[in-house]
Coordinates of C-alpha atoms in Angstrom, one line a residue:
M1 CA 0.0 0.0 0.0
G2 CA 2.8 2.4 0.9
H3 CA 4.7 1.6 -2.3
R4 CA 1.6 2.4 -4.4
L5 CA 1.2 5.8 -2.7
L6 CA 4.8 6.7 -3.4
V7 CA 4.4 5.9 -7.1
L8 CA 1.2 8.0 -7.2
L9 CA 2.9 10.9 -5.5
F10 CA 5.9 10.6 -7.9
I11 CA 3.5 10.7 -10.9
V12 CA 1.8 13.8 -9.5
F13 CA 5.2 15.5 -8.9
L14 CA 6.3 14.8 -12.5
A15 CA 3.0 16.2 -13.9
F16 CA 3.3 19.3 -11.7
S17 CA 7.0 19.8 -12.7
W18 CA 6.1 19.5 -16.4
N19 CA 3.4 22.0 -16.2
M20 CA 5.6 24.4 -14.3
Y21 CA 8.3 24.0 -16.9
N22 CA 5.9 24.8 -19.7
L23 CA 4.5 27.8 -17.8
I24 CA 8.0 29.2 -17.3
K25 CA 8.9 28.5 -20.9
I26 CA 5.8 30.3 -22.2
N27 CA 5.9 33.3 -19.9
I28 CA 9.7 33.8 -19.8
F29 CA 11.7 32.0 -22.5
S30 CA 9.1 32.1 -25.3
Y31 CA 7.3 35.3 -24.3
D32 CA 8.5 37.3 -27.3
I33 CA 7.6 34.5 -29.8
F34 CA 4.0 34.3 -28.5
R35 CA 3.7 38.1 -28.2
R36 CA 4.6 38.5 -31.8
K37 CA 2.1 35.9 -32.8
L38 CA -0.6 37.5 -30.8
E39 CA 0.1 40.8 -32.5
Y40 CA -1.3 39.3 -35.7
Y41 CA -4.6 38.8 -34.0
T42 CA -7.0 41.7 -33.9
T43 CA -10.6 42.5 -33.0
F44 CA -13.3 43.8 -35.2
E45 CA -16.6 45.4 -34.2
V46 CA -19.8 45.2 -36.3
Y47 CA -22.6 47.6 -35.4
T48 CA -26.2 46.9 -36.3
S49 CA -28.7 49.7 -37.0
P50 CA -32.0 49.2 -35.0
E51 CA -35.5 49.5 -36.2
R52 CA -36.8 53.1 -35.8
G53 CA -39.8 53.8 -33.6
N54 CA -43.1 54.7 -35.1
I55 CA -44.9 58.1 -34.9
L56 CA -48.6 57.8 -33.9
D57 CA -51.5 60.1 -33.8
R58 CA -53.5 60.9 -30.7
N59 CA -55.7 57.9 -31.2
G60 CA -52.9 55.4 -31.8
E61 CA -53.1 55.6 -35.6
V62 CA -49.8 55.1 -37.3
L63 CA -48.4 58.2 -39.1
S64 CA -44.8 57.1 -39.8
F65 CA -43.7 53.5 -39.8
N66 CA -41.2 51.0 -41.2
T67 CA -41.2 48.3 -43.9
E68 CA -38.5 45.8 -44.4
E69 CA -36.4 46.1 -47.5
T70 CA -33.7 43.8 -48.9
R71 CA -30.5 45.7 -49.9
I72 CA -27.1 44.9 -51.3
V73 CA -24.7 47.1 -49.3
L74 CA -21.0 47.8 -48.9
H75 CA -19.8 48.1 -45.3
K76 CA -17.5 51.0 -45.4
S77 CA -15.5 50.0 -42.3
K78 CA -14.8 46.6 -43.7
Y79 CA -13.9 48.0 -47.1
N80 CA -11.3 50.3 -45.5
L81 CA -9.5 47.3 -44.0
L82 CA -8.7 46.0 -47.5
T83 CA -5.4 46.4 -49.3
N84 CA -5.4 48.6 -52.4
D85 CA -5.5 45.6 -54.7
Q86 CA -8.4 44.1 -52.7
Q87 CA -10.3 47.5 -52.9
K88 CA -9.8 47.6 -56.6
F89 CA -11.2 44.1 -57.0
V90 CA -14.3 45.1 -54.9
K91 CA -14.7 48.3 -56.9
N92 CA -14.5 46.5 -60.2
F93 CA -17.0 43.9 -59.0
I94 CA -19.6 46.6 -58.0
Q95 CA -19.1 48.8 -61.1
S96 CA -19.3 45.9 -63.5
R97 CA -22.2 44.1 -61.9
F98 CA -24.3 47.0 -60.7
K99 CA -23.5 49.7 -63.2
I100 CA -22.3 52.2 -60.6
N101 CA -19.9 54.6 -62.3
D102 CA -19.5 57.1 -59.4
F103 CA -18.1 54.5 -57.0
D104 CA -15.3 56.8 -55.7
D105 CA -17.7 59.6 -55.0
L106 CA -20.0 57.2 -53.3
I107 CA -17.2 56.1 -50.9
N108 CA -15.7 59.5 -50.3
E109 CA -18.9 61.4 -49.8
S110 CA -20.7 58.8 -47.6
Y111 CA -20.8 59.3 -43.9
S112 CA -22.8 56.1 -43.2
E113 CA -21.4 52.6 -42.4
Q114 CA -23.7 51.0 -45.0
I115 CA -23.5 52.3 -48.5
V116 CA -26.5 51.0 -50.4
I117 CA -25.6 49.5 -53.8
R118 CA -29.0 48.3 -54.7
S119 CA -32.4 48.3 -53.1
N120 CA -34.8 45.5 -53.7
P121 CA -32.3 43.4 -55.7
N122 CA -33.6 40.6 -57.9
F123 CA -32.8 36.9 -57.1
S124 CA -29.9 36.7 -59.5
D125 CA -28.2 39.8 -57.9
I126 CA -28.5 38.2 -54.5
C127 CA -27.1 34.9 -55.7
L128 CA -24.2 36.7 -57.3
V129 CA -23.2 38.4 -54.1
M130 CA -23.7 35.3 -51.9
E131 CA -21.5 33.3 -54.3
N132 CA -18.7 35.8 -54.1
L133 CA -18.8 36.7 -50.4
M134 CA -15.2 35.3 -49.9
Y135 CA -13.8 37.5 -52.6
V136 CA -15.7 40.8 -52.1
Y137 CA -15.1 41.4 -48.4
G138 CA -17.5 44.1 -47.2
V139 CA -20.2 43.5 -49.7
D140 CA -23.3 41.9 -48.2
V141 CA -27.0 41.2 -48.6
V142 CA -29.0 42.7 -45.6
V143 CA -32.6 43.3 -44.6
D144 CA -33.0 46.9 -43.4
Y145 CA -35.9 49.2 -42.8
K146 CA -37.4 51.7 -45.1
R147 CA -39.3 54.7 -43.6
Q148 CA -42.9 55.2 -44.8
Y149 CA -45.2 58.2 -44.3
S150 CA -48.9 59.0 -44.4
G151 CA -48.8 61.5 -47.3
P152 CA -48.4 65.2 -47.9
A153 CA -50.9 66.2 -45.2
F154 CA -48.4 65.3 -42.6
A155 CA -45.1 66.2 -44.4
F156 CA -44.4 69.3 -42.4
T157 CA -45.3 67.8 -39.1
L158 CA -43.5 64.4 -39.4
G159 CA -40.6 65.7 -41.4
F160 CA -38.4 62.9 -42.8
V161 CA -35.2 60.8 -42.3
N162 CA -32.2 60.5 -44.6
I163 CA -28.7 58.9 -44.5
P164 CA -26.3 60.6 -42.1
Y165 CA -24.5 63.7 -43.4
K166 CA -21.0 64.9 -42.5
E167 CA -22.3 67.4 -39.9
D168 CA -24.4 64.7 -38.3
V169 CA -21.4 62.4 -37.8
E170 CA -19.2 65.2 -36.6
K171 CA -21.7 66.0 -33.8
N172 CA -22.3 62.3 -32.9
K173 CA -19.9 59.6 -34.2
D174 CA -22.4 56.9 -33.4
L175 CA -24.6 58.2 -36.2
F176 CA -22.1 56.7 -38.8
Y177 CA -23.6 53.3 -38.0
Y178 CA -27.3 54.2 -38.4
S179 CA -28.9 53.7 -41.8
S180 CA -31.0 56.8 -41.3
V181 CA -31.4 59.8 -39.0
G182 CA -34.0 62.5 -38.6
K183 CA -33.6 65.6 -40.8
D184 CA -36.8 67.6 -40.3
G185 CA -40.0 67.8 -38.3
L186 CA -40.7 65.4 -35.4
E187 CA -38.2 62.9 -37.0
L188 CA -35.5 65.5 -36.2
V189 CA -36.7 66.8 -32.9
Y190 CA -37.2 63.3 -31.4
D191 CA -34.5 61.6 -33.4
K192 CA -32.7 60.3 -30.3
E193 CA -35.8 58.6 -29.0
L194 CA -36.9 57.3 -32.3
R195 CA -33.6 55.9 -33.7
G196 CA -33.0 53.4 -30.8
K197 CA -29.7 51.9 -29.7
L198 CA -27.1 50.2 -31.9
G199 CA -26.5 46.5 -31.8
K200 CA -22.8 45.4 -31.5
E201 CA -20.8 42.2 -32.2
K202 CA -17.1 42.1 -31.3
Y203 CA -15.0 39.4 -33.0
L204 CA -11.5 38.1 -32.5
I205 CA -9.9 37.9 -35.9
D206 CA -7.0 35.6 -36.7
P207 CA -3.9 36.5 -38.9
L208 CA -5.8 35.2 -42.0
G209 CA -8.7 37.6 -41.4
Q210 CA -11.1 35.0 -40.2
P211 CA -13.2 35.4 -37.1
V212 CA -12.1 33.0 -34.3
K213 CA -14.9 33.8 -31.8
I214 CA -17.4 36.3 -30.7
L215 CA -16.1 38.3 -27.8
Q216 CA -19.2 40.4 -27.2
Q217 CA -22.7 40.4 -28.5
I218 CA -25.3 43.2 -27.8
P219 CA -28.6 43.1 -29.8
P220 CA -30.0 46.4 -31.3
E221 CA -32.7 48.1 -29.3
R222 CA -35.7 49.3 -31.2
G223 CA -36.5 53.0 -31.1
K224 CA -39.3 54.2 -28.9
D225 CA -42.6 55.3 -30.5
V226 CA -43.6 58.9 -30.3
N227 CA -47.3 59.5 -29.5
T228 CA -48.6 62.8 -30.8
T229 CA -51.5 65.2 -30.3
I230 CA -52.3 65.1 -34.0
D231 CA -55.7 63.8 -35.2
K232 CA -55.2 61.9 -38.4
K233 CA -58.8 62.2 -39.6
I234 CA -59.2 65.9 -39.0
T235 CA -55.8 66.5 -40.6
L236 CA -56.6 64.6 -43.7
F237 CA -59.9 66.5 -44.0
S238 CA -58.3 69.9 -43.4
Y239 CA -55.6 69.3 -45.9
K240 CA -58.0 68.2 -48.6
Q241 CA -60.3 71.2 -48.1
L242 CA -57.3 73.6 -48.1
K243 CA -55.8 71.9 -51.2
D244 CA -59.1 72.0 -53.1
L245 CA -59.6 75.7 -52.2
C246 CA -56.1 76.7 -53.2
D247 CA -56.3 74.7 -56.4
N248 CA -59.6 76.3 -57.4
L249 CA -58.3 79.8 -56.6
S250 CA -55.1 79.2 -58.5
L251 CA -57.0 78.3 -61.6
K252 CA -59.3 81.2 -61.1
N253 CA -56.5 83.7 -60.5
G254 CA -54.0 82.3 -63.0
Q255 CA -51.3 82.4 -60.3
P256 CA -50.5 80.3 -57.3
V257 CA -52.4 80.3 -54.1
G258 CA -51.0 78.6 -51.0
G259 CA -52.0 78.5 -47.4
S260 CA -52.1 76.8 -44.0
V261 CA -54.5 75.6 -41.4
I262 CA -53.8 75.2 -37.7
L263 CA -56.2 73.6 -35.2
M264 CA -55.0 73.7 -31.6
K265 CA -56.6 73.1 -28.2
V266 CA -56.4 76.2 -26.1
N267 CA -53.8 74.5 -23.9
G268 CA -51.4 74.3 -26.8
E269 CA -52.1 70.7 -28.1
I270 CA -51.8 70.8 -31.9
I271 CA -54.6 68.8 -33.5
T272 CA -53.8 69.8 -37.1
L273 CA -51.0 71.7 -38.7
V274 CA -51.0 71.6 -42.5
S275 CA -49.5 73.7 -45.3
Y276 CA -50.2 73.6 -49.0
P277 CA -48.5 73.0 -51.4
S278 CA -46.7 70.1 -49.8
F279 CA -44.8 67.0 -50.9
Y280 CA -44.5 63.2 -50.8
V281 CA -41.3 61.6 -49.4
Y282 CA -39.7 58.7 -51.3
S283 CA -36.6 56.6 -50.4
T284 CA -34.0 56.0 -53.1
T285 CA -30.9 53.9 -53.1
N286 CA -28.8 56.5 -51.3
G287 CA -31.2 59.0 -49.8
I288 CA -34.6 60.5 -50.5
Y289 CA -36.4 62.6 -53.0
F290 CA -39.5 64.8 -52.8
K291 CA -42.4 64.6 -55.1
P292 CA -44.4 67.9 -55.0
D293 CA -48.1 67.9 -54.3
R294 CA -49.2 71.0 -56.2
N295 CA -51.4 72.1 -59.1
E296 CA -50.4 72.9 -62.7
V297 CA -50.5 76.6 -62.1
M298 CA -47.9 76.4 -59.3
K299 CA -45.5 74.5 -61.7
K300 CA -45.2 77.7 -63.7
F301 CA -43.9 79.6 -60.7
P302 CA -40.7 77.8 -59.6
D303 CA -40.1 80.2 -56.7
F304 CA -43.4 79.2 -55.1
S305 CA -41.9 76.5 -53.0
Y306 CA -43.7 73.3 -52.0
L307 CA -41.0 72.7 -49.3
Y308 CA -41.9 75.8 -47.4
N309 CA -43.9 75.3 -44.2
R310 CA -46.3 78.2 -44.3
A311 CA -47.8 77.4 -40.9
L312 CA -44.8 78.1 -38.8
R313 CA -42.2 79.6 -41.2
G314 CA -44.5 81.9 -43.3
E315 CA -44.3 85.5 -42.2
Y316 CA -47.2 87.7 -43.3
P317 CA -48.9 91.0 -42.5
A318 CA -51.6 90.1 -39.9
A319 CA -54.1 92.4 -41.6
S320 CA -57.3 93.1 -39.5
T321 CA -56.6 90.1 -37.2
F322 CA -54.1 92.4 -35.6
K323 CA -56.9 94.6 -34.4
I324 CA -57.3 92.0 -31.6
I325 CA -53.9 93.1 -30.3
T326 CA -54.6 96.8 -30.8
S327 CA -57.9 96.5 -28.9
V328 CA -56.1 94.8 -25.9
A329 CA -53.4 97.5 -25.9
A330 CA -55.8 100.4 -26.1
L331 CA -58.0 99.0 -23.3
E332 CA -55.1 98.2 -21.0
E333 CA -53.5 101.7 -21.6
G334 CA -56.8 103.4 -20.8
I335 CA -57.2 105.0 -24.2
I336 CA -60.6 103.5 -24.5
N337 CA -63.1 101.6 -22.3
E338 CA -66.4 99.8 -22.8
N339 CA -68.2 103.2 -23.2
T340 CA -65.8 104.9 -25.6
H341 CA -67.3 105.7 -29.0
I342 CA -65.2 106.8 -32.0
Y343 CA -66.8 108.3 -35.1
C344 CA -65.7 106.8 -38.5
P345 CA -66.4 109.1 -41.5
G346 CA -64.5 106.8 -43.9
V347 CA -61.1 108.5 -43.6
F348 CA -58.5 109.4 -41.0
F349 CA -55.9 112.0 -41.5
V350 CA -52.3 112.0 -40.3
G351 CA -51.4 115.6 -41.0
S352 CA -52.6 116.1 -44.5
H353 CA -52.2 112.4 -45.5
P354 CA -55.5 110.4 -45.7
F355 CA -55.8 106.8 -44.4
Y356 CA -59.1 105.4 -45.8
C357 CA -61.4 102.9 -44.2
F358 CA -62.4 99.9 -46.3
N359 CA -65.9 101.3 -46.0
K360 CA -65.6 104.5 -47.9
Y361 CA -68.9 105.8 -46.6
G362 CA -67.8 105.3 -43.0
H363 CA -69.2 103.2 -40.1
G364 CA -70.5 106.1 -37.9
S365 CA -70.0 106.0 -34.2
L366 CA -68.7 102.7 -32.8
D367 CA -67.6 101.2 -29.5
V368 CA -64.7 98.7 -29.4
I369 CA -67.0 95.6 -29.6
H370 CA -68.7 96.7 -32.8
A371 CA -65.5 98.2 -34.3
L372 CA -63.9 94.8 -33.9
A373 CA -67.0 93.0 -35.3
V374 CA -67.2 95.1 -38.5
S375 CA -63.4 95.7 -38.6
C376 CA -63.6 99.5 -38.9
D377 CA -60.2 100.8 -40.0
V378 CA -60.7 104.4 -38.8
F379 CA -61.4 103.2 -35.3
Y380 CA -58.0 101.4 -35.2
Y381 CA -56.2 104.2 -37.0
F382 CA -57.2 106.4 -34.1
L383 CA -56.0 103.8 -31.5
G384 CA -52.7 103.3 -33.3
Y385 CA -52.1 107.1 -33.5
K386 CA -52.7 107.4 -29.7
L387 CA -50.8 104.3 -28.7
G388 CA -47.6 104.5 -30.7
I389 CA -45.5 101.5 -31.8
E390 CA -43.8 100.9 -28.4
K391 CA -47.0 100.3 -26.6
I392 CA -48.4 98.2 -29.4
K393 CA -45.3 96.1 -29.4
K394 CA -45.5 95.6 -25.6
Y395 CA -48.9 94.0 -25.9
A396 CA -48.1 92.1 -29.1
E397 CA -45.3 90.4 -27.2
I398 CA -47.4 89.7 -24.1
L399 CA -49.8 87.9 -26.4
G400 CA -47.1 85.9 -28.1
L401 CA -45.7 87.8 -31.1
N402 CA -42.2 88.8 -32.1
K403 CA -40.6 85.5 -31.0
P404 CA -40.9 81.8 -31.8
T405 CA -43.8 80.1 -30.0
G406 CA -41.5 77.2 -28.7
I407 CA -43.4 74.4 -30.6
D408 CA -41.5 71.1 -30.7
L409 CA -40.8 71.5 -34.5
P410 CA -37.6 72.9 -36.0
F411 CA -37.0 76.0 -38.1
E412 CA -39.8 78.2 -36.7
S413 CA -39.8 81.9 -37.7
S414 CA -39.9 84.7 -35.2
G415 CA -42.1 87.2 -37.1
L416 CA -41.5 90.9 -36.6
I417 CA -43.0 93.6 -34.6
P418 CA -40.8 96.6 -35.4
S419 CA -39.8 99.6 -33.3
H420 CA -38.3 103.1 -33.7
A421 CA -34.8 101.6 -33.3
W422 CA -35.5 98.8 -35.7
K423 CA -36.6 101.1 -38.5
E424 CA -33.7 103.4 -38.0
R425 CA -31.2 100.6 -37.9
Y426 CA -32.4 98.5 -40.9
M427 CA -34.2 101.0 -43.1
R428 CA -32.2 104.2 -42.2
E429 CA -35.5 106.0 -41.7
E430 CA -37.3 107.5 -38.8
W431 CA -40.5 106.0 -37.5
T432 CA -43.6 108.1 -38.3
K433 CA -47.2 108.4 -37.0
G434 CA -48.2 106.9 -40.4
D435 CA -46.3 103.8 -39.4
D436 CA -48.3 103.7 -36.1
V437 CA -51.7 103.8 -37.8
N438 CA -50.7 101.3 -40.4
I439 CA -49.5 98.6 -38.0
A440 CA -52.6 99.1 -35.8
I441 CA -54.6 97.5 -38.6
G442 CA -52.0 94.8 -39.4
Q443 CA -50.5 96.5 -42.4
G444 CA -47.0 98.1 -42.8
L445 CA -43.9 96.5 -41.4
G446 CA -45.3 94.0 -38.9
L447 CA -45.1 90.3 -39.8
V448 CA -46.6 87.3 -38.0
T449 CA -46.8 83.5 -38.5
P450 CA -50.0 81.6 -38.5
L451 CA -48.8 79.6 -35.5
Q452 CA -48.1 82.9 -33.6
M453 CA -51.7 84.0 -34.3
A454 CA -53.0 80.7 -32.9
V455 CA -51.1 81.6 -29.6
V456 CA -52.6 85.1 -29.6
V457 CA -56.1 83.8 -30.0
A458 CA -55.7 81.2 -27.3
S459 CA -54.2 83.9 -25.0
V460 CA -57.2 86.2 -25.5
A461 CA -59.7 83.3 -25.2
T462 CA -58.4 82.0 -21.8
G463 CA -56.1 84.6 -20.3
F464 CA -53.2 82.1 -20.5
R465 CA -50.5 82.0 -23.2
P466 CA -49.8 78.4 -24.3
I467 CA -46.6 76.9 -25.8
P468 CA -47.8 74.8 -28.7
F469 CA -46.7 71.1 -28.6
I470 CA -47.2 67.9 -30.6
N471 CA -45.6 65.2 -28.4
K472 CA -48.5 63.9 -26.4
N473 CA -46.2 63.1 -23.4
R474 CA -45.4 66.8 -22.9
K475 CA -47.3 68.6 -20.3
P476 CA -49.1 71.9 -21.2
V477 CA -47.2 75.0 -20.3
L478 CA -49.5 78.0 -19.7
Q479 CA -48.5 81.5 -18.6
K480 CA -51.0 83.9 -17.3
I481 CA -50.9 87.1 -19.4
A482 CA -50.7 90.6 -17.9
V483 CA -54.1 91.7 -19.2
K484 CA -57.2 92.5 -17.1
E485 CA -60.0 90.0 -17.5
K486 CA -62.6 92.8 -18.0
N487 CA -60.7 93.9 -21.0
L488 CA -60.3 90.4 -22.4
L489 CA -64.1 90.0 -22.0
L490 CA -64.7 93.1 -24.3
V491 CA -62.4 91.7 -27.0
R492 CA -64.0 88.3 -26.8
K493 CA -67.4 89.9 -27.2
G494 CA -66.2 91.8 -30.3
M495 CA -64.9 88.5 -31.8
E496 CA -68.3 86.9 -31.0
E497 CA -70.1 89.7 -32.7
A498 CA -67.9 89.3 -35.8
I499 CA -69.6 85.9 -36.2
N500 CA -73.1 87.1 -35.2
M501 CA -73.3 90.2 -37.4
G502 CA -69.8 91.1 -38.6
T503 CA -67.2 90.2 -41.2
A504 CA -67.3 86.4 -40.4
A505 CA -71.1 86.0 -40.4
V506 CA -70.7 83.2 -42.9
I507 CA -69.7 80.9 -40.1
K508 CA -73.0 80.9 -38.2
S509 CA -74.7 79.6 -41.4
I510 CA -72.4 76.5 -41.4
V511 CA -71.5 75.8 -37.8
K512 CA -74.5 74.6 -35.6
K513 CA -73.1 73.0 -32.5
Y514 CA -70.1 75.0 -31.5
K515 CA -70.1 78.6 -30.3
V516 CA -67.5 80.4 -32.4
A517 CA -65.7 83.8 -31.9
G518 CA -63.2 85.1 -34.4
K519 CA -61.7 87.8 -36.6
T520 CA -61.1 88.0 -40.4
G521 CA -58.3 89.8 -42.1
T522 CA -57.5 91.0 -45.6
A523 CA -53.9 92.1 -46.2
E524 CA -52.8 94.2 -49.1
V525 CA -49.5 92.9 -50.5
P526 CA -47.1 94.2 -53.1
V527 CA -46.6 92.6 -56.5
N528 CA -43.9 90.0 -56.6
S529 CA -42.7 87.1 -58.7
N530 CA -45.2 84.7 -57.1
N531 CA -48.1 87.2 -57.0
P532 CA -47.8 89.3 -60.2
K533 CA -51.3 90.5 -59.8
G534 CA -50.8 91.7 -56.2
L535 CA -53.8 89.8 -54.9
N536 CA -54.7 90.0 -51.2
N537 CA -53.6 87.5 -48.5
T538 CA -56.6 86.6 -46.3
W539 CA -57.1 85.3 -42.8
F540 CA -59.5 83.9 -40.3
V541 CA -58.5 83.4 -36.7
G542 CA -60.9 82.3 -34.0
Y543 CA -61.7 80.0 -31.1
F544 CA -64.7 77.7 -30.5
G545 CA -66.2 75.3 -28.0
V546 CA -69.6 74.1 -26.6
D547 CA -69.7 75.8 -23.3
K548 CA -66.3 77.4 -23.1
P549 CA -63.3 77.9 -25.5
E550 CA -61.8 74.5 -26.3
Y551 CA -60.1 75.0 -29.7
V552 CA -58.3 77.6 -31.7
I553 CA -58.4 77.6 -35.5
V554 CA -56.3 79.7 -37.9
V555 CA -56.6 79.8 -41.7
S556 CA -54.1 81.8 -43.7
L557 CA -54.3 82.1 -47.4
E558 CA -51.5 83.5 -49.6
A559 CA -52.5 85.6 -52.6
S560 CA -56.1 84.2 -52.5
G561 CA -57.6 87.5 -53.5
G562 CA -61.0 88.4 -52.1
Y563 CA -61.4 89.1 -48.4
G564 CA -61.1 87.1 -45.2
G565 CA -64.8 86.4 -44.6
Q566 CA -65.1 85.1 -48.2
Y567 CA -62.6 82.2 -48.3
A568 CA -60.6 81.8 -45.1
A569 CA -63.7 82.0 -42.8
T570 CA -65.6 79.6 -45.0
L571 CA -62.8 77.1 -44.9
A572 CA -62.6 77.4 -41.1
A573 CA -66.3 76.8 -40.9
E574 CA -66.1 73.7 -43.0
I575 CA -63.5 72.2 -40.7
I576 CA -65.4 73.1 -37.5
S577 CA -68.6 71.6 -39.0
Y578 CA -66.7 68.4 -39.8
M579 CA -65.6 68.2 -36.2
E580 CA -69.2 68.6 -35.1
N581 CA -70.1 65.4 -37.0
L582 CA -67.3 63.2 -35.8

């Protein structure tokens, strides 16, 4: 028994000694040899672009979504690992098989990991690539996602995605590995949430360039959906009505007519934001292209852009809708009250210069309620003369003008409420009393966007200025305005009377359920390349609800001709009536 134990211990000792010998040999005597061998091994990381999240309307209806698409692609990071001769071989393969002559430009100008060689390839193309995978390193057949949209009614709200550009990658290096990133609209504002997180596979590569094993594997994480306040049905209806009206007026006038419609809850929730003309978005092999949605008349006026969001980028004279602001300013400054009457003879003089009312016979004696209802120019000439631009500007800004509204969409315009200093700086002219009376009726140098006017109307309707928003997960932000409630009540009454007996009386013949208050506007505009006849812009702005103000609606028409109560108010009434029947 003792002899056997000694033998066993001897065998264990020999085994231990042998292992120690090899360990010392590898770590000390052969260290340099194995270190040099290990240097020929490397790691390689492959990133996978995730599926982008959807954009949904307030009822869960899909507005922007993905479809799967087969593509033949070149992975730029793999291609860059090849020798010059290997790159030439891959280049010749792609150029000869897929008829791509601008291969070098494609490589040099791309800032995306995947360069799409062909979308939706046929079966023979797929087989060709699969048969040659060993020889054309970096070329692959993948299934990726193609972004789809719900049509031109949503183009300016949703925006679009495209392949990453140089400036995108310079700001965020990870974007190099995404097949698409947001470029405009909600797709841009909420790109981080929508695009998801990259997948990653890290390989150990042997000296022959073959993967030995996977060192790390992280699956891609799908982007989050964005739920919006948009109502798909109301938006489609509003866009169709706007398009039909603009198309008919374009044919009638022989020049383009565009416009926008905004429907917003008084707390800032955007229900509809449409602009016409608009566009369809289509994906191509290496990017996107836009197909215009416009009429034949518009095609003859190339400067009349279908890519221009008139709802939040268009800056226009507010016309008589600005009289809402002038009324608030004059009441707050004590220039008028509920008992003040001003006589309109049809003309107002600044020195010897006449400023005419649209009613050349005059309106007679009016208080602020009826002056707003019938849109008397002379009444507001007088108020502008007394107020002056600095006080007008003060209340315009209180109600939301002269700055972006803060909506969660990019590229919003600020509008313009000028001042003495502004005119002297930019026009090298002094401000005059004529400028005061002009801006009081929404003419002259002042400019507003339709979205800003929606904020103005909401502020007057409720006493709180909202920040418009489209992401349903955002909470309403409301700021109480520094205007007395008794003065707001007078302005609201004037807007109600505009519907009952004034310039927007057409609405009461169409809308039956909702109580509507509003104001029309007709702006004189100079002749330009898109409006060679110098036709008027027209407006309707208002709010409505059953028992209290619930919604704001703004209709703005560019070069429609006519007057606000004729086209803009009628369109607004049609949309409100549609909502009554939902």
